[in-house]
Amino acid sequence: GLGVNYHSSGNDEVAIRLLAETGIRAYRYEIGWSSIPWDESQVSGRQKHLKALRLMRQYDGRPTLLLNAHHGVPCPIRFFERTLAVDASKGATSIRLTDTQDLVPGRSGINGLDDYWAAQVLITSVDPATGQCRLSKALPWDLKADKPVRMATLKYAPLCPVDTPAFEETAAGWVRYALMVCDLAAEAGHEEFDLEIWNELSFGSNFVNIDHYY
C-alpha cells in the first residue's frame, strides 16, 4: 500500500488526517538514538512523539519506527567547547588543550572536522599536567588557538568487535533505546507496528565500526 516518510514540524492533526483521507496508512517515523538524553530517563520530545503516534493510531495508520545512530549525534552525548593552548597543524596526531577536565579517552573527541560527525577524531590519552592529548587519527586541517574547538563525549563507544566488553556495553545501550521507542508506540495505542533497525548504510553510519574513528 501507500506510505509516507513522515516529518511534520507543523500541525500533525491536519497533516495525518489529510494523509489518511488520501489513503495513506503506513508511516515511516524516525526516533533516533540521539533522542535519548544522557541519563536515559525517557525519549526527548516524548509528548510530541506520543501525539503523532496517537494520531496515526486514530486514523488506522501503522508506523514503521526508524531506529538509527547517525554519526552526527549517534547516541546519548554531551557537547562542549575547549581552547587550544597552541595551534595544531594539519597532520598532527596530538593537540594541547587549556582544559582537559572531564575528557574521557576513547569517548571524547573533536567534532565535524570534514563531516557532520560527533567526536570524529577521538582523544586516546590525556596528560592533565600539560594538556597534551593524543588523537586517534591525524587532523585533516589546521586548528587555531584563537578559535574554540567543538567537541563531544559519547556515552557509548562506536561499535567494537563482537564479544568485547565495549561492544556489549554499546549493544546494551542500543537495546535499552529500542525498547524505550517500542514502549512509546505501545503507550500510543499501537498493538502492531514495525521497526527499521538502521538508517541507510550509504551515509551517516560510521558509528557501526570503530575503525572509522582511527
Short mmCIF file of C-alpha atoms in Angstrom, two decimals:
data_model
loop_
_atom_site.label_atom_id
_atom_site.label_comp_id
_atom_site.label_asym_id
_atom_site.label_seq_id
_atom_site.Cartn_x
_atom_site.Cartn_y
_atom_site.Cartn_z
CA GLY A 1 0.00 0.00 0.00
CA LEU A 2 0.88 3.66 0.05
CA GLY A 3 3.17 5.05 2.70
CA VAL A 4 4.93 8.25 3.67
CA ASN A 5 8.21 9.19 5.32
CA TYR A 6 6.59 11.38 7.97
CA HIS A 7 8.31 14.61 9.01
CA SER A 8 5.93 17.35 10.08
CA SER A 9 7.01 20.34 12.12
CA GLY A 10 3.57 21.89 11.87
CA ASN A 11 0.02 20.76 12.54
CA ASP A 12 0.05 16.97 12.99
CA GLU A 13 -3.73 16.83 13.38
CA VAL A 14 -4.29 18.28 9.92
CA ALA A 15 -1.35 16.52 8.26
CA ILE A 16 -2.23 13.00 9.43
CA ARG A 17 -5.95 13.48 8.79
CA LEU A 18 -5.31 14.63 5.22
CA LEU A 19 -2.86 11.78 4.63
CA ALA A 20 -5.45 9.30 5.90
CA GLU A 21 -8.12 10.80 3.64
CA THR A 22 -5.86 10.21 0.63
CA GLY A 23 -5.31 6.57 1.54
CA ILE A 24 -2.03 6.72 3.46
CA ARG A 25 -1.86 4.04 6.16
CA ALA A 26 1.88 3.40 6.55
CA TYR A 27 4.12 5.95 8.26
CA ARG A 28 7.91 5.77 8.46
CA TYR A 29 8.68 7.72 11.62
CA GLU A 30 12.18 8.35 12.95
CA ILE A 31 13.15 8.42 16.62
CA GLY A 32 16.95 8.24 16.56
CA TRP A 33 19.27 7.21 19.39
CA SER A 34 20.17 10.90 19.63
CA SER A 35 16.66 11.36 21.11
CA ILE A 36 17.79 9.64 24.29
CA PRO A 37 19.33 12.02 26.86
CA TRP A 38 22.47 11.21 28.83
CA ASP A 39 20.54 9.88 31.83
CA GLU A 40 18.42 7.64 29.54
CA SER A 41 15.35 8.52 31.57
CA GLN A 42 12.93 8.88 28.65
CA VAL A 43 12.79 9.82 24.97
CA SER A 44 13.36 13.53 24.40
CA GLY A 45 10.29 15.16 22.84
CA ARG A 46 8.20 12.38 24.33
CA GLN A 47 4.88 14.27 24.21
CA LYS A 48 5.46 15.33 20.60
CA HIS A 49 6.12 11.72 19.56
CA LEU A 50 3.15 10.43 21.52
CA LYS A 51 0.87 12.96 19.86
CA ALA A 52 1.94 11.95 16.34
CA LEU A 53 1.78 8.23 17.09
CA ARG A 54 -1.67 8.55 18.69
CA LEU A 55 -2.95 10.38 15.64
CA MET A 56 -1.61 7.64 13.38
CA ARG A 57 -3.48 5.12 15.53
CA GLN A 58 -6.65 7.24 15.48
CA TYR A 59 -6.66 7.15 11.67
CA ASP A 60 -5.81 3.43 11.44
CA GLY A 61 -2.20 4.07 10.49
CA ARG A 62 0.65 1.67 11.14
CA PRO A 63 4.06 3.19 11.93
CA THR A 64 7.42 1.85 10.91
CA LEU A 65 9.69 3.24 13.62
CA LEU A 66 13.13 4.10 12.30
CA LEU A 67 15.95 3.39 14.78
CA ASN A 68 19.36 4.74 13.88
CA ALA A 69 22.56 6.25 15.19
CA HIS A 70 23.70 8.80 12.61
CA HIS A 71 27.30 9.66 13.43
CA GLY A 72 26.38 13.36 13.63
CA VAL A 73 24.74 12.61 17.00
CA PRO A 74 24.95 8.82 17.31
CA CYS A 75 23.88 8.17 20.91
CA PRO A 76 23.42 9.98 24.22
CA ILE A 77 26.01 12.72 24.05
CA ARG A 78 27.47 15.81 25.71
CA PHE A 79 28.60 18.69 23.51
CA PHE A 80 31.11 21.30 24.69
CA GLU A 81 33.93 23.59 23.52
CA ARG A 82 37.59 23.77 24.52
CA THR A 83 40.53 26.02 23.64
CA LEU A 84 43.87 25.02 22.20
CA ALA A 85 46.99 26.09 24.12
CA VAL A 86 48.88 26.24 20.80
CA ASP A 87 47.98 25.95 17.15
CA ALA A 88 47.73 22.41 15.76
CA SER A 89 48.80 21.77 12.18
CA LYS A 90 47.19 19.55 9.56
CA GLY A 91 48.51 16.02 10.04
CA ALA A 92 49.10 16.43 13.78
CA THR A 93 48.33 13.39 15.93
CA SER A 94 48.13 15.30 19.20
CA ILE A 95 46.83 18.63 20.49
CA ARG A 96 47.33 20.71 23.64
CA LEU A 97 44.23 21.98 25.41
CA THR A 98 43.99 24.62 28.11
CA ASP A 99 41.46 22.45 29.98
CA THR A 100 41.30 18.63 29.95
CA GLN A 101 38.73 18.26 32.73
CA ASP A 102 36.08 15.57 32.14
CA LEU A 103 37.63 14.29 28.90
CA VAL A 104 37.11 10.54 28.52
CA PRO A 105 39.71 8.77 26.37
CA GLY A 106 38.01 6.74 23.66
CA ARG A 107 34.71 8.61 24.08
CA SER A 108 35.60 12.34 23.88
CA GLY A 109 36.73 13.86 20.61
CA ILE A 110 36.73 16.71 18.12
CA ASN A 111 33.55 17.29 16.10
CA GLY A 112 32.88 17.97 12.45
CA LEU A 113 36.36 18.37 11.03
CA ASP A 114 35.29 17.47 7.48
CA ASP A 115 31.83 15.96 8.01
CA TYR A 116 28.77 16.25 10.26
CA TRP A 117 30.30 13.83 12.75
CA ALA A 118 30.48 13.99 16.56
CA ALA A 119 33.84 13.03 18.09
CA GLN A 120 35.19 12.40 14.59
CA VAL A 121 38.75 12.35 15.95
CA LEU A 122 38.85 10.76 19.39
CA ILE A 123 41.10 11.63 22.29
CA THR A 124 43.02 8.44 23.11
CA SER A 125 45.07 9.68 26.08
CA VAL A 126 45.30 12.82 28.23
CA ASP A 127 48.16 14.36 30.22
CA PRO A 128 46.40 16.69 32.69
CA ALA A 129 49.69 18.34 33.68
CA THR A 130 50.49 19.59 30.16
CA GLY A 131 47.11 19.45 28.45
CA GLN A 132 48.60 17.18 25.81
CA CYS A 133 46.02 14.89 24.18
CA ARG A 134 46.84 12.16 21.73
CA LEU A 135 44.44 11.69 18.81
CA SER A 136 43.01 8.59 17.17
CA LYS A 137 44.00 9.87 13.71
CA ALA A 138 45.70 12.83 12.09
CA LEU A 139 43.95 16.19 11.82
CA PRO A 140 42.63 16.83 8.28
CA TRP A 141 43.42 20.53 8.54
CA ASP A 142 44.93 23.20 10.80
CA LEU A 143 43.29 24.18 14.08
CA LYS A 144 44.00 27.62 15.55
CA ALA A 145 44.34 28.53 19.21
CA ASP A 146 42.22 31.66 18.73
CA LYS A 147 39.12 29.66 17.77
CA PRO A 148 37.13 27.34 20.06
CA VAL A 149 37.34 23.63 19.33
CA ARG A 150 33.93 21.96 19.15
CA MET A 151 33.98 18.65 20.99
CA ALA A 152 31.68 15.94 22.34
CA THR A 153 31.72 12.98 24.69
CA LEU A 154 29.85 9.89 23.52
CA LYS A 155 28.14 7.91 26.25
CA TYR A 156 28.84 4.74 24.27
CA ALA A 157 31.84 3.80 22.18
CA PRO A 158 31.40 3.21 18.44
CA LEU A 159 30.80 -0.47 17.75
CA CYS A 160 33.85 -2.55 18.56
CA PRO A 161 34.33 -6.20 17.56
CA VAL A 162 31.60 -8.55 18.77
CA ASP A 163 32.17 -10.30 22.13
CA THR A 164 34.33 -7.48 23.51
CA PRO A 165 33.19 -5.62 26.66
CA ALA A 166 32.96 -2.35 24.70
CA PHE A 167 30.67 -3.95 22.12
CA GLU A 168 28.44 -5.45 24.80
CA GLU A 169 28.11 -2.10 26.58
CA THR A 170 27.15 -0.25 23.39
CA ALA A 171 24.79 -3.02 22.27
CA ALA A 172 23.04 -3.00 25.65
CA GLY A 173 22.56 0.77 25.37
CA TRP A 174 21.07 0.32 21.89
CA VAL A 175 18.64 -2.33 23.17
CA ARG A 176 17.51 -0.03 26.01
CA TYR A 177 16.88 2.72 23.45
CA ALA A 178 14.97 0.38 21.12
CA LEU A 179 12.74 -0.82 23.95
CA MET A 180 12.02 2.77 25.01
CA VAL A 181 10.83 3.55 21.47
CA CYS A 182 8.70 0.37 21.39
CA ASP A 183 7.17 1.28 24.75
CA LEU A 184 6.31 4.72 23.36
CA ALA A 185 4.43 3.16 20.44
CA ALA A 186 2.57 0.81 22.78
CA GLU A 187 1.63 3.72 25.05
CA ALA A 188 0.23 5.50 22.00
CA GLY A 189 -2.11 2.55 21.45
CA HIS A 190 -0.34 0.62 18.71
CA GLU A 191 -0.69 -3.11 19.23
CA GLU A 192 1.19 -3.71 15.96
CA PHE A 193 4.00 -1.69 14.41
CA ASP A 194 7.24 -2.27 12.54
CA LEU A 195 10.87 -1.41 13.23
CA GLU A 196 13.56 -0.37 10.79
CA ILE A 197 16.64 -1.15 12.83
CA TRP A 198 19.05 1.13 10.98
CA ASN A 199 19.01 4.02 8.56
CA GLU A 200 20.58 3.73 5.10
CA LEU A 201 24.15 2.45 5.38
CA SER A 202 25.18 4.64 2.43
CA PHE A 203 25.60 7.65 4.75
CA GLY A 204 25.80 8.63 8.39
CA SER A 205 26.77 5.17 9.66
CA ASN A 206 30.40 5.49 10.76
CA PHE A 207 29.29 4.60 14.29
CA VAL A 208 28.77 0.96 13.26
CA ASN A 209 32.55 0.40 13.02
CA ILE A 210 35.06 1.87 15.45
CA ASP A 211 37.78 1.62 12.79
CA HIS A 212 36.22 4.68 11.12
CA TYR A 213 37.42 6.71 14.10
CA TYR A 214 41.05 5.55 13.90
#
